[in-house]
């Protein structure tokens, strides 16, 4: 069986025979066949060895009579899911639509569906008609269970299932199923749903560092250090457990927490408190000798001092806003009787 | 002593000969800026070409689709080179197995693990030979690539001509 031949006899459409010398062209540009002649590149044995130019009979014997396409015998109300039960490429003899696809030749129309490679190239959804999807749903129903009726709102879901674990599965085209990114696990939990007191909460926030989001009060733990998803999930749960238990413990060195370490401003024992007490003491009329301790208690108990304390705490914790500054101004005016 | 010196002299002679004979220097010619990839140039108007051959590669994504579809060329996906090499191998294998029977380029689709090869064929062989060759390629390729391989072929009486160049 000769694969390549140096000279090929081609009968072109104008009816003249000419010999094209040189090696046969590469890839797909075959010399075109019409019914009346045959090529040197046929797979059958013995024909080319004769070397005769007229081999029309042999060519015609190999032609099969074209059977009418299936589309002719399709009724309008047929079951389309039987024609395209699964994803398959476009078959022009099975799709009874006069589809045309391609860029038209000048003063012509797009090429017809028969032998149209463009229609085969594109992915089609002929196997996913609404009928077909209904059938799929019916087939899947026996495997489904009802959603629990008690969980009818997001709040309830969060209340009963505070820890949310996210993982991604990847599907791609290729011989291998494995994707290393599928091992990553993200665990999110709201701190309000955990049983923490003030100290434990502050310590947990400090331990988690960047993983805590103040605005949404969520702790997010992402693990990808283990090779398997199950291992990463176990590690994330372990981290959460460790954080929780450690935050409840109080270490010996925690007593050395200074004012600079505090997360938020506390008015008691602050320079502001000292200053205001001194000012108020000085404002008292002279001559009244009372106990320091009692004076302090009395002063601190006054409403104006409480207001001043609130406004200063707000200013320091939340920053300077219009309302905060107004509040501070009012409090100071009241205190100093301006 | 004489033996050693003779050998060294021979070696030196050999080396000098090697340096002189077949002097390889760089030749350069003027650059031809024409692009000749996958193009059939316009000729007398007697050469029939298919849609695939008539549209040049810069028309891909404008007037032509892609002959091979897989997810590896998406952002963040691996395996593009492996899929390309597989495609090339498959095209050559089928060009040789169905020699003279192919009407147009192969279309290779991958649906997950499954490799689907869509081919347009001419009626060159009796049907039982086609069945055998299809089964043979499917079996062979599935053993090579360790994934299910399906061939979907469509028969044509003759190649569909788009225009004459």
Short mmCIF file of C-alpha atoms in Angstrom, two decimals:
data_model
loop_
_atom_site.label_atom_id
_atom_site.label_comp_id
_atom_site.label_asym_id
_atom_site.label_seq_id
_atom_site.Cartn_x
_atom_site.Cartn_y
_atom_site.Cartn_z
CA UNK A 1 0.00 0.00 0.00
CA UNK A 2 1.84 3.07 -1.21
CA UNK A 3 1.25 6.01 1.00
CA UNK A 4 2.92 8.74 -1.00
CA UNK A 5 3.31 9.02 -4.73
CA UNK A 6 5.32 11.55 -6.57
CA UNK A 7 2.94 12.34 -9.40
CA UNK A 8 -0.80 12.29 -9.09
CA UNK A 9 -3.26 12.43 -11.94
CA UNK A 10 -6.03 14.83 -11.22
CA UNK A 11 -9.04 15.56 -13.30
CA UNK A 12 -10.15 19.05 -12.57
CA UNK A 13 -13.57 20.46 -13.09
CA UNK A 14 -12.80 21.83 -16.53
CA UNK A 15 -12.32 18.33 -17.88
CA UNK A 16 -8.61 18.52 -18.75
CA UNK A 17 -6.11 16.10 -17.38
CA UNK A 18 -2.98 17.50 -15.92
CA UNK A 19 -0.20 15.96 -13.94
CA UNK A 20 0.85 17.59 -10.75
CA UNK A 21 4.47 16.77 -9.94
CA UNK A 22 6.09 16.89 -6.55
CA UNK A 23 5.36 15.25 -3.20
CA UNK A 24 1.79 15.17 -2.06
CA UNK A 25 0.79 18.21 0.02
CA UNK A 26 0.94 17.88 3.81
CA UNK A 27 -1.86 17.67 6.37
CA UNK A 28 -5.39 17.71 5.05
CA UNK A 29 -5.36 19.23 1.60
CA UNK A 30 -6.24 16.07 -0.25
CA UNK A 31 -6.79 16.11 -3.98
CA UNK A 32 -10.53 16.27 -4.34
CA UNK A 33 -12.52 13.30 -5.54
CA UNK A 34 -15.46 13.38 -7.86
CA UNK A 35 -17.38 10.34 -8.90
CA UNK A 36 -15.69 9.63 -12.19
CA UNK A 37 -12.07 8.97 -11.24
CA UNK A 38 -10.01 7.49 -8.50
CA UNK A 39 -6.77 8.50 -6.82
CA UNK A 40 -3.47 6.78 -6.39
CA UNK A 41 -3.84 7.08 -2.62
CA UNK A 42 -6.57 4.48 -2.15
CA UNK A 43 -6.42 1.82 0.51
CA UNK A 44 -7.47 -1.05 -1.70
CA UNK A 45 -4.82 -3.40 -2.98
CA UNK A 46 -3.64 -3.93 -6.48
CA UNK A 47 -5.43 -1.11 -8.21
CA UNK A 48 -2.58 1.34 -8.42
CA UNK A 49 -0.18 -1.31 -9.59
CA UNK A 50 -2.07 -1.55 -12.87
CA UNK A 51 -1.32 2.09 -13.54
CA UNK A 52 -4.40 2.65 -15.72
CA UNK A 53 -5.78 6.19 -15.86
CA UNK A 54 -9.43 5.08 -16.32
CA UNK A 55 -10.57 3.46 -13.10
CA UNK A 56 -14.09 4.87 -12.94
CA UNK A 57 -15.79 1.48 -12.54
CA UNK A 58 -13.79 0.60 -9.45
CA UNK A 59 -14.57 4.01 -7.93
CA UNK A 60 -18.28 3.70 -8.60
CA UNK A 61 -18.49 0.23 -7.15
CA UNK A 62 -17.17 1.57 -3.87
CA UNK A 63 -19.81 4.33 -3.71
CA UNK A 64 -22.68 3.45 -1.44
CA UNK A 65 -26.18 4.45 -2.40
CA UNK A 66 -27.21 7.27 -0.08
CA UNK A 67 -30.00 6.20 2.27
CA UNK A 68 -32.52 8.90 3.12
CA UNK A 69 -31.58 10.68 6.35
CA UNK A 70 -33.39 9.92 9.58
CA UNK A 71 -34.86 13.41 9.60
CA UNK A 72 -37.30 12.48 6.83
CA UNK A 73 -38.94 9.90 9.02
CA UNK A 74 -39.18 12.02 12.18
CA UNK A 75 -42.63 13.01 13.41
CA UNK A 76 -43.29 16.36 15.03
CA UNK A 77 -44.23 14.84 18.39
CA UNK A 78 -41.40 12.35 18.64
CA UNK A 79 -39.42 11.79 21.82
CA UNK A 80 -36.36 14.00 21.34
CA UNK A 81 -34.63 12.50 24.36
CA UNK A 82 -34.34 9.27 22.39
CA UNK A 83 -32.54 11.04 19.55
CA UNK A 84 -30.02 12.83 21.78
CA UNK A 85 -29.97 10.97 25.12
CA UNK A 86 -26.44 12.11 26.03
CA UNK A 87 -24.02 14.77 24.92
CA UNK A 88 -23.06 14.06 21.33
CA UNK A 89 -21.72 16.03 18.42
CA UNK A 90 -24.07 17.54 15.87
CA UNK A 91 -25.33 14.99 13.38
CA UNK A 92 -26.98 16.68 10.39
CA UNK A 93 -29.01 13.59 9.54
CA UNK A 94 -30.48 13.40 13.03
CA UNK A 95 -31.36 17.04 13.59
CA UNK A 96 -34.41 18.03 11.50
CA UNK A 97 -33.55 21.73 11.47
CA UNK A 98 -32.36 23.61 8.36
CA UNK A 99 -29.40 25.15 10.19
CA UNK A 100 -26.70 27.03 8.33
CA UNK A 101 -23.37 28.02 9.83
CA UNK A 102 -20.32 29.80 8.56
CA UNK A 103 -19.29 32.96 6.82
CA UNK A 104 -21.08 33.23 3.47
CA UNK A 105 -19.18 33.43 0.20
CA UNK A 106 -19.62 36.65 -1.69
CA UNK A 107 -23.23 36.90 -2.92
CA UNK A 108 -23.93 33.56 -1.33
CA UNK A 109 -25.34 32.01 1.80
CA UNK A 110 -23.70 30.37 4.82
CA UNK A 111 -22.83 26.73 4.13
CA UNK A 112 -25.51 24.11 4.78
CA UNK A 113 -25.45 21.68 7.68
CA UNK A 114 -24.30 18.65 5.68
CA UNK A 115 -20.55 18.20 6.06
CA UNK A 116 -20.31 21.43 8.08
CA UNK A 117 -17.38 21.15 10.43
CA UNK A 118 -18.27 24.36 12.27
CA UNK A 119 -21.48 22.81 13.59
CA UNK A 120 -19.51 19.81 14.83
CA UNK A 121 -16.88 21.98 16.52
CA UNK A 122 -19.24 23.87 18.79
CA UNK A 123 -20.67 22.26 21.92
CA UNK A 124 -24.42 21.74 21.53
CA UNK A 125 -27.15 21.35 24.14
CA UNK A 126 -29.47 19.17 22.12
CA UNK A 127 -29.38 16.62 24.94
CA UNK A 128 -30.60 19.18 27.53
CA UNK A 129 -34.08 20.14 26.40
CA UNK A 130 -36.60 20.91 29.18
CA UNK A 131 -38.09 17.44 28.67
CA UNK A 132 -34.72 15.84 29.21
CA UNK A 133 -34.06 17.88 32.35
CA UNK A 134 -37.46 16.86 33.75
CA UNK A 135 -36.52 13.25 33.19
CA UNK A 136 -33.18 13.79 34.95
CA UNK A 137 -34.94 15.37 37.94
CA UNK A 138 -37.39 12.49 38.12
CA UNK A 139 -34.54 10.04 38.10
CA UNK A 140 -32.69 11.91 40.87
CA UNK A 141 -35.71 12.36 43.18
CA UNK A 142 -35.47 8.96 44.93
CA UNK A 143 -31.98 9.88 46.12
CA UNK A 144 -32.95 13.23 47.61
CA UNK A 145 -34.10 13.92 51.18
CA UNK A 146 -36.28 16.79 52.39
CA UNK A 147 -34.75 19.94 53.82
CA UNK A 148 -35.39 19.91 57.60
CA UNK A 149 -38.51 22.02 58.24
CA UNK A 150 -37.11 23.58 61.41
CA UNK A 151 -34.32 25.37 59.52
CA UNK A 152 -36.39 27.85 57.60
CA UNK A 153 -34.25 30.98 58.03
CA UNK A 154 -30.60 31.90 57.82
CA UNK A 155 -30.54 32.96 61.45
CA UNK A 156 -31.69 29.53 62.57
CA UNK A 157 -29.11 27.83 60.39
CA UNK A 158 -26.39 29.96 61.94
CA UNK A 159 -27.69 29.34 65.42
CA UNK A 160 -27.64 25.57 65.07
CA UNK A 161 -24.63 25.28 62.78
CA UNK A 162 -22.30 28.13 63.71
CA UNK A 163 -19.19 26.64 62.12
CA UNK A 164 -19.14 26.79 58.31
CA UNK A 165 -16.60 24.79 56.36
CA UNK A 166 -15.92 25.53 52.68
CA UNK A 167 -14.02 23.38 50.26
CA UNK A 168 -13.77 23.40 46.47
CA UNK A 169 -13.85 20.45 44.09
CA UNK A 170 -12.39 20.82 40.61
CA UNK A 171 -13.50 19.25 37.34
CA UNK A 172 -11.35 19.54 34.27
CA UNK A 173 -10.83 17.81 30.95
CA UNK A 174 -7.94 15.40 30.99
CA UNK A 175 -7.03 11.88 32.02
CA UNK A 176 -6.33 12.82 35.64
CA UNK A 177 -8.92 13.67 38.30
CA UNK A 178 -6.48 15.17 40.77
CA UNK A 179 -6.17 18.88 41.38
CA UNK A 180 -3.89 20.01 44.21
CA UNK A 181 -6.09 23.07 44.93
CA UNK A 182 -8.89 20.79 46.08
CA UNK A 183 -7.21 20.20 49.45
CA UNK A 184 -7.77 23.77 50.75
CA UNK A 185 -10.33 24.13 53.56
CA UNK A 186 -11.77 27.42 54.89
CA UNK A 187 -13.48 27.40 58.28
CA UNK A 188 -15.53 30.44 59.39
CA UNK A 189 -17.16 30.94 62.78
CA UNK A 190 -18.75 33.95 64.50
CA UNK A 191 -17.24 34.66 67.90
CA UNK A 192 -20.64 35.63 69.28
CA UNK A 193 -21.70 32.00 68.94
CA UNK A 194 -18.78 30.80 71.05
CA UNK A 195 -18.89 30.74 74.83
CA UNK A 196 -16.29 33.41 75.69
CA UNK A 197 -15.97 35.92 78.49
CA UNK A 198 -14.29 39.31 78.06
CA UNK A 199 -10.79 38.15 78.74
CA UNK A 200 -11.15 35.03 76.59
CA UNK A 201 -12.58 37.03 73.71
CA UNK A 202 -9.77 39.56 73.78
CA UNK A 203 -7.18 36.85 74.02
CA UNK A 204 -8.71 34.89 71.15
CA UNK A 205 -8.76 37.95 68.95
CA UNK A 206 -5.15 38.64 69.79
CA UNK A 207 -4.12 35.05 69.11
CA UNK A 208 -5.89 34.85 65.77
CA UNK A 209 -4.42 38.11 64.51
CA UNK A 210 -5.22 38.65 60.85
CA UNK A 211 -7.75 35.86 60.71
CA UNK A 212 -10.32 37.85 62.71
CA UNK A 213 -12.58 40.32 60.95
CA UNK A 214 -13.82 43.01 63.35
CA UNK A 215 -16.66 44.26 61.15
CA UNK A 216 -18.36 40.91 60.77
CA UNK A 217 -17.06 39.34 63.99
CA UNK A 218 -15.91 36.24 62.12
CA UNK A 219 -12.85 34.14 62.59
CA UNK A 220 -11.61 32.55 59.34
CA UNK A 221 -9.12 29.70 59.40
CA UNK A 222 -7.68 28.55 56.05
CA UNK A 223 -5.62 25.39 55.99
CA UNK A 224 -3.67 23.98 53.05
CA UNK A 225 -0.58 22.52 54.65
CA UNK A 226 -1.68 18.89 54.48
CA UNK A 227 -1.95 16.96 51.21
CA UNK A 228 -5.49 15.65 51.75
CA UNK A 229 -8.76 17.49 52.28
CA UNK A 230 -9.73 15.35 55.28
CA UNK A 231 -6.40 16.07 56.97
CA UNK A 232 -6.80 19.80 56.40
CA UNK A 233 -10.30 19.71 57.85
CA UNK A 234 -9.08 17.90 60.95
CA UNK A 235 -6.25 20.40 61.32
CA UNK A 236 -8.65 23.36 61.06
CA UNK A 237 -10.93 21.90 63.74
CA UNK A 238 -7.91 21.23 65.92
CA UNK A 239 -6.76 24.86 65.53
CA UNK A 240 -10.19 26.14 66.52
CA UNK A 241 -10.26 23.89 69.60
CA UNK A 242 -6.79 24.95 70.66
CA UNK A 243 -7.60 28.65 70.24
CA UNK A 244 -10.76 28.29 72.30
CA UNK A 245 -9.12 26.47 75.17
CA UNK A 246 -6.03 28.64 75.23
CA UNK A 247 -8.11 31.81 75.36
CA UNK A 248 -9.86 30.60 78.49
CA UNK A 249 -6.55 29.96 80.27
CA UNK A 250 -4.79 32.84 82.04
CA UNK A 251 -1.04 32.64 81.99
CA UNK A 252 1.20 34.08 84.70
CA UNK A 253 2.70 36.74 82.42
CA UNK A 254 -0.71 38.13 81.49
CA UNK A 255 -0.70 40.07 84.74
CA UNK A 256 2.00 42.31 83.23
CA UNK A 257 -0.46 43.80 80.73
CA UNK A 258 0.18 47.53 80.63
CA UNK A 259 -2.00 50.39 79.57
CA UNK A 260 -0.24 50.41 76.19
CA UNK A 261 -1.36 46.80 75.55
CA UNK A 262 -5.03 47.55 76.07
CA UNK A 263 -7.22 47.05 73.01
CA UNK A 264 -9.55 49.92 73.86
CA UNK A 265 -9.48 53.00 76.00
CA UNK A 266 -10.50 52.62 79.61
CA UNK A 267 -11.22 55.78 81.61
CA UNK A 268 -10.54 54.43 85.08
CA UNK A 269 -6.97 55.24 86.21
CA UNK A 270 -6.30 57.31 83.13
CA UNK A 271 -4.57 60.72 82.98
CA UNK A 272 -7.94 62.19 81.94
CA UNK A 273 -9.57 61.00 85.16
CA UNK A 274 -6.72 62.31 87.27
CA UNK A 275 -6.82 65.69 85.55
CA UNK A 276 -10.55 66.14 85.91
CA UNK A 277 -10.45 65.16 89.57
CA UNK A 278 -7.68 67.62 90.30
CA UNK A 279 -9.52 70.39 88.45
CA UNK A 280 -12.73 69.71 90.31
CA UNK A 281 -10.94 69.55 93.64
CA UNK A 282 -9.32 72.90 92.95
CA UNK A 283 -12.69 74.34 92.00
CA UNK A 284 -14.11 73.57 95.45
CA UNK A 285 -14.24 76.47 97.85
CA UNK A 286 -11.35 76.56 100.33
CA UNK A 287 -11.80 75.64 103.92
CA UNK A 288 -13.63 72.42 103.51
CA UNK A 289 -11.34 69.72 104.74
CA UNK A 290 -12.75 66.36 103.82
CA UNK A 291 -11.33 62.90 103.26
CA UNK A 292 -9.64 62.45 99.94
CA UNK A 293 -11.26 59.13 99.32
CA UNK A 294 -14.78 60.35 100.02
CA UNK A 295 -14.31 63.40 97.86
CA UNK A 296 -13.15 61.28 95.00
CA UNK A 297 -16.08 58.92 95.31
CA UNK A 298 -18.53 61.78 95.46
CA UNK A 299 -17.00 63.52 92.51
CA UNK A 300 -16.93 60.41 90.41
CA UNK A 301 -20.53 59.73 91.26
CA UNK A 302 -21.72 63.03 89.81
CA UNK A 303 -23.73 62.93 86.59
CA UNK A 304 -21.55 65.48 84.81
CA UNK A 305 -18.46 63.46 85.53
CA UNK A 306 -20.14 60.33 84.16
CA UNK A 307 -21.10 62.22 81.00
CA UNK A 308 -17.57 63.50 80.63
CA UNK A 309 -16.27 59.95 81.07
CA UNK A 310 -18.63 58.67 78.34
CA UNK A 311 -17.69 61.37 75.89
CA UNK A 312 -13.95 60.92 76.39
CA UNK A 313 -14.22 57.13 76.03
CA UNK A 314 -16.23 57.54 72.85
CA UNK A 315 -13.76 59.99 71.41
CA UNK A 316 -10.79 57.78 72.10
CA UNK A 317 -12.39 54.53 70.89
CA UNK A 318 -14.38 55.66 67.90
CA UNK A 319 -12.37 58.62 66.70
CA UNK A 320 -13.40 62.23 66.16
CA UNK A 321 -16.87 62.68 64.67
CA UNK A 322 -19.33 65.57 64.81
CA UNK A 323 -21.55 63.96 67.41
CA UNK A 324 -18.64 62.90 69.58
CA UNK A 325 -17.12 66.35 69.61
CA UNK A 326 -20.49 67.93 70.39
CA UNK A 327 -20.99 65.55 73.27
CA UNK A 328 -17.54 66.33 74.63
CA UNK A 329 -18.19 70.06 74.40
CA UNK A 330 -21.50 69.78 76.25
CA UNK A 331 -19.96 67.62 78.96
CA UNK A 332 -17.07 70.00 79.54
CA UNK A 333 -19.39 73.00 79.65
CA UNK A 334 -21.57 71.32 82.23
CA UNK A 335 -18.63 70.29 84.36
CA UNK A 336 -16.99 73.67 84.46
CA UNK A 337 -20.28 75.54 84.74
CA UNK A 338 -19.66 77.60 81.61
CA UNK B 1 59.30 8.64 22.95
CA UNK B 2 59.10 8.67 19.18
CA UNK B 3 55.74 6.87 19.39
CA UNK B 4 54.31 9.46 21.76
CA UNK B 5 55.47 12.40 19.71
CA UNK B 6 54.00 10.83 16.54
CA UNK B 7 50.65 10.47 18.25
CA UNK B 8 50.60 14.06 19.47
CA UNK B 9 51.57 15.29 16.00
CA UNK B 10 48.71 13.25 14.51
CA UNK B 11 46.29 14.68 17.02
CA UNK B 12 47.41 18.21 16.28
CA UNK B 13 47.09 17.60 12.55
CA UNK B 14 43.60 16.15 13.06
CA UNK B 15 42.51 19.11 15.10
CA UNK B 16 43.79 21.62 12.55
CA UNK B 17 42.09 19.70 9.75
CA UNK B 18 38.83 19.70 11.71
CA UNK B 19 39.04 23.44 12.18
CA UNK B 20 39.63 24.20 8.54
CA UNK B 21 37.44 21.66 6.76
CA UNK B 22 33.67 22.47 6.54
CA UNK B 23 34.07 26.03 7.77
CA UNK B 24 30.74 26.86 9.31
CA UNK B 25 29.77 30.46 9.26
CA UNK B 26 26.41 32.10 9.53
CA UNK B 27 24.55 32.80 6.32
CA UNK B 28 21.70 35.20 6.30
CA UNK B 29 19.25 36.32 3.72
CA UNK B 30 16.66 39.06 3.61
CA UNK B 31 13.71 38.45 5.92
CA UNK B 32 10.50 37.27 4.29
CA UNK B 33 7.72 38.86 6.32
CA UNK B 34 4.96 36.78 4.76
CA UNK B 35 2.94 34.53 6.97
CA UNK B 36 2.52 31.15 5.39
CA UNK B 37 0.93 29.15 8.18
CA UNK B 38 -2.11 27.00 7.27
CA UNK B 39 -2.91 29.08 4.21
CA UNK B 40 -3.81 28.05 0.71
CA UNK B 41 -2.85 30.89 -1.59
CA UNK B 42 -5.29 32.14 -4.17
CA UNK B 43 -4.64 30.49 -7.52
CA UNK B 44 -6.32 30.07 -10.85
CA UNK B 45 -9.76 29.33 -9.42
CA UNK B 46 -9.81 25.64 -10.22
CA UNK B 47 -8.82 24.28 -6.84
CA UNK B 48 -11.75 23.42 -4.54
CA UNK B 49 -11.15 24.08 -0.84
CA UNK B 50 -13.19 23.38 2.25
CA UNK B 51 -14.34 26.04 4.74
CA UNK B 52 -11.56 25.01 7.08
CA UNK B 53 -8.86 25.46 4.43
CA UNK B 54 -10.27 28.63 2.91
CA UNK B 55 -10.33 30.65 6.14
CA UNK B 56 -6.89 31.55 7.41
CA UNK B 57 -5.80 31.12 11.05
CA UNK B 58 -6.37 34.76 11.95
CA UNK B 59 -10.08 34.11 11.40
CA UNK B 60 -10.18 31.71 14.33
CA UNK B 61 -12.64 33.10 16.91
CA UNK B 62 -14.07 35.39 14.22
CA UNK B 63 -15.34 33.12 11.47
CA UNK B 64 -13.89 29.78 12.52
CA UNK B 65 -14.16 27.73 15.67
CA UNK B 66 -11.56 25.62 17.44
CA UNK B 67 -10.75 22.12 16.33
CA UNK B 68 -9.80 20.96 19.81
CA UNK B 69 -11.64 21.70 23.06
CA UNK B 70 -10.40 21.17 26.57
CA UNK B 71 -10.23 23.13 29.80
CA UNK B 72 -6.45 23.35 30.10
CA UNK B 73 -6.20 26.73 28.39
CA UNK B 74 -8.34 28.45 31.00
CA UNK B 75 -6.88 30.64 33.71
CA UNK B 76 -5.28 28.63 36.50
CA UNK B 77 -5.61 25.22 34.82
CA UNK B 78 -2.76 22.79 34.16
CA UNK B 79 -1.99 20.32 31.47
CA UNK B 80 -2.17 22.43 28.31
CA UNK B 81 1.04 21.04 26.88
CA UNK B 82 0.04 17.44 27.56
CA UNK B 83 -3.33 17.91 25.87
CA UNK B 84 -1.69 19.55 22.85
CA UNK B 85 0.76 16.71 22.41
CA UNK B 86 -2.07 14.19 22.74
CA UNK B 87 -4.04 16.06 20.08
CA UNK B 88 -1.15 16.04 17.65
CA UNK B 89 -0.55 12.34 18.16
CA UNK B 90 -4.23 11.55 17.67
CA UNK B 91 -4.39 13.56 14.46
CA UNK B 92 -1.39 11.81 12.98
CA UNK B 93 -2.61 8.39 14.04
CA UNK B 94 -6.01 8.85 12.48
CA UNK B 95 -4.63 10.48 9.34
CA UNK B 96 -2.57 7.37 8.85
CA UNK B 97 -5.19 4.83 9.89
CA UNK B 98 -7.92 6.30 7.72
CA UNK B 99 -5.62 7.33 4.94
CA UNK B 100 -7.45 9.05 2.10
CA UNK B 101 -10.81 8.70 3.82
CA UNK B 102 -10.83 11.90 5.84
CA UNK B 103 -12.89 14.68 4.32
CA UNK B 104 -11.82 17.40 6.69
CA UNK B 105 -9.83 18.08 9.84
CA UNK B 106 -10.54 16.13 13.00
CA UNK B 107 -12.45 17.73 15.86
CA UNK B 108 -11.28 16.55 19.27
CA UNK B 109 -13.42 17.20 22.33
CA UNK B 110 -12.74 16.28 25.91
CA UNK B 111 -15.66 15.86 28.26
CA UNK B 112 -13.98 15.28 31.61
CA UNK B 113 -12.15 12.03 31.25
CA UNK B 114 -13.75 11.10 27.95
CA UNK B 115 -11.94 11.83 24.70
CA UNK B 116 -14.29 12.28 21.73
CA UNK B 117 -12.94 12.33 18.20
CA UNK B 118 -15.36 13.62 15.56
CA UNK B 119 -14.40 12.91 11.99
CA UNK B 120 -15.96 13.47 8.59
CA UNK B 121 -15.19 10.58 6.27
CA UNK B 122 -15.60 9.83 2.60
CA UNK B 123 -17.06 6.57 1.42
CA UNK B 124 -13.80 5.04 0.33
CA UNK B 125 -13.98 1.72 2.15
CA UNK B 126 -16.78 -0.79 2.71
CA UNK B 127 -18.58 -0.21 6.02
CA UNK B 128 -17.25 -3.27 7.80
CA UNK B 129 -13.70 -1.95 7.33
CA UNK B 130 -14.72 1.36 8.82
CA UNK B 131 -16.21 -0.37 11.83
CA UNK B 132 -13.03 -2.34 12.33
CA UNK B 133 -10.77 0.72 12.04
CA UNK B 134 -12.92 2.74 14.41
CA UNK B 135 -12.86 0.00 17.01
CA UNK B 136 -9.13 -0.44 16.52
CA UNK B 137 -8.33 3.24 17.07
CA UNK B 138 -10.65 3.49 20.06
CA UNK B 139 -9.05 0.48 21.73
CA UNK B 140 -5.52 1.56 20.96
CA UNK B 141 -5.95 5.15 22.07
CA UNK B 142 -7.76 4.22 25.26
CA UNK B 143 -4.86 1.97 26.15
CA UNK B 144 -2.34 4.69 25.33
CA UNK B 145 -4.05 7.45 27.26
CA UNK B 146 -5.79 5.44 30.00
CA UNK B 147 -9.09 7.18 29.39
CA UNK B 148 -12.24 6.22 27.46
CA UNK B 149 -12.03 7.20 23.79
CA UNK B 150 -15.03 7.49 21.47
CA UNK B 151 -15.06 8.15 17.77
CA UNK B 152 -18.07 9.74 16.13
CA UNK B 153 -17.77 9.58 12.38
CA UNK B 154 -20.08 10.97 9.72
CA UNK B 155 -19.99 9.79 6.13
CA UNK B 156 -20.07 12.06 3.13
CA UNK B 157 -20.21 11.20 -0.54
CA UNK B 158 -17.70 13.88 -1.36
CA UNK B 159 -15.88 16.71 0.31
CA UNK B 160 -17.97 19.80 0.90
CA UNK B 161 -16.52 22.58 -1.19
CA UNK B 162 -16.69 26.13 0.16
CA UNK B 163 -15.01 27.95 -2.67
CA UNK B 164 -12.54 27.54 -5.51
CA UNK B 165 -9.14 29.17 -5.12
#
